[in-house]
């Protein structure tokens, strides 16, 4: 959270960079998306997470879902005993 990052923006054809701490780039929206992903990966049902976040439709909610590959592999292995394609 405290590491330095570089944000690059272009204005009027000129490149402008600024150095910011990682926490300075976090927004409420970032936190909300992270909560959705972590809650689903922890095993909460999508309906429960939707209730917590106030989403009314699956179409809107699914844009927040970003399940990591490691989670897919772990869940696949739990059901079938190995990863996909093995």
C-alpha positions as MATLAB code, in Angstrom:
seq = 'XXXXXXXXXXXXXXXXXXXXXXXXXXXXXXXXXXXXXXXXXXXXXXXXXXXXXXXXXXXXXXXXXXXXXXXXXXXXXXXXXXXXXX';
ca = [
       0.000    0.000    0.000;
       2.886    2.342    0.588;
       4.986    1.552   -2.452;
       5.512    4.248   -5.048;
       3.752    4.036   -8.403;
       3.948    6.229  -11.446;
       0.780    7.526  -13.090;
       1.144    8.659  -16.699;
      -1.340   10.996  -18.347;
      -1.273   12.791  -21.660;
      -2.560   16.352  -22.036;
      -2.162   18.416  -25.180;
       0.159   15.799  -26.645;
       2.524   16.067  -23.679;
       3.310   13.201  -21.382;
       2.890   14.045  -17.718;
       3.949   11.713  -14.959;
       3.453   11.869  -11.248;
       4.631    9.637   -8.453;
       1.994    8.552   -5.968;
       1.763    6.106   -3.132;
      -0.377    3.097   -3.991;
      -2.987    4.034   -1.375;
      -3.469    7.414   -3.066;
      -4.858    5.646   -6.140;
      -7.468    3.626   -4.253;
     -11.072    4.736   -4.536;
     -14.368    3.604   -3.050;
     -15.095    1.924   -6.376;
     -11.825   -0.021   -6.208;
     -12.677   -1.159   -2.684;
     -16.153   -2.240   -3.772;
     -14.809   -4.300   -6.670;
     -12.196   -5.882   -4.404;
     -14.847   -6.765   -1.813;
     -17.012   -8.462   -4.451;
     -14.134  -10.564   -5.747;
     -12.806  -11.561   -2.315;
     -16.268  -12.344   -0.947;
     -17.058  -14.637   -3.880;
     -13.656  -16.303   -3.654;
     -14.262  -16.881    0.069;
     -17.423  -18.785   -0.767;
     -20.247  -16.292   -0.262;
     -23.137  -16.818   -2.627;
     -23.496  -14.171   -5.358;
     -26.995  -13.317   -4.097;
     -25.583  -12.522   -0.656;
     -22.819  -10.324   -2.053;
     -25.323   -8.537   -4.297;
     -27.443   -7.767   -1.236;
     -24.406   -6.367    0.610;
     -23.352   -4.168   -2.295;
     -26.832   -3.042   -3.282;
     -26.754   -4.518   -6.773;
     -30.241   -5.229   -8.108;
     -29.397   -6.985  -11.374;
     -26.959   -9.712  -12.327;
     -25.964   -7.756  -15.463;
     -24.635   -4.873  -13.375;
     -23.129   -7.108  -10.704;
     -21.165   -9.350  -13.073;
     -19.033   -6.394  -14.186;
     -17.600   -6.372  -10.663;
     -16.691  -10.060  -10.666;
     -13.040  -10.850  -11.384;
     -12.236  -14.315  -10.090;
      -8.526  -15.128  -10.076;
      -7.183  -18.067  -12.076;
      -5.849  -19.680   -8.884;
      -9.389  -19.757   -7.480;
     -10.723  -21.439  -10.618;
      -7.949  -24.046  -10.425;
      -8.527  -24.670   -6.697;
     -12.285  -25.119   -7.103;
     -11.877  -27.318  -10.174;
      -9.367  -29.503   -8.295;
     -11.729  -29.784   -5.319;
     -14.449  -31.222   -7.564;
     -12.461  -33.167  -10.171;
      -9.135  -33.797   -8.474;
      -6.939  -31.861  -10.911;
      -6.787  -28.632  -12.857;
      -8.482  -27.969  -16.176;
      -6.965  -29.774  -19.141;
      -5.018  -32.267  -17.036;
];
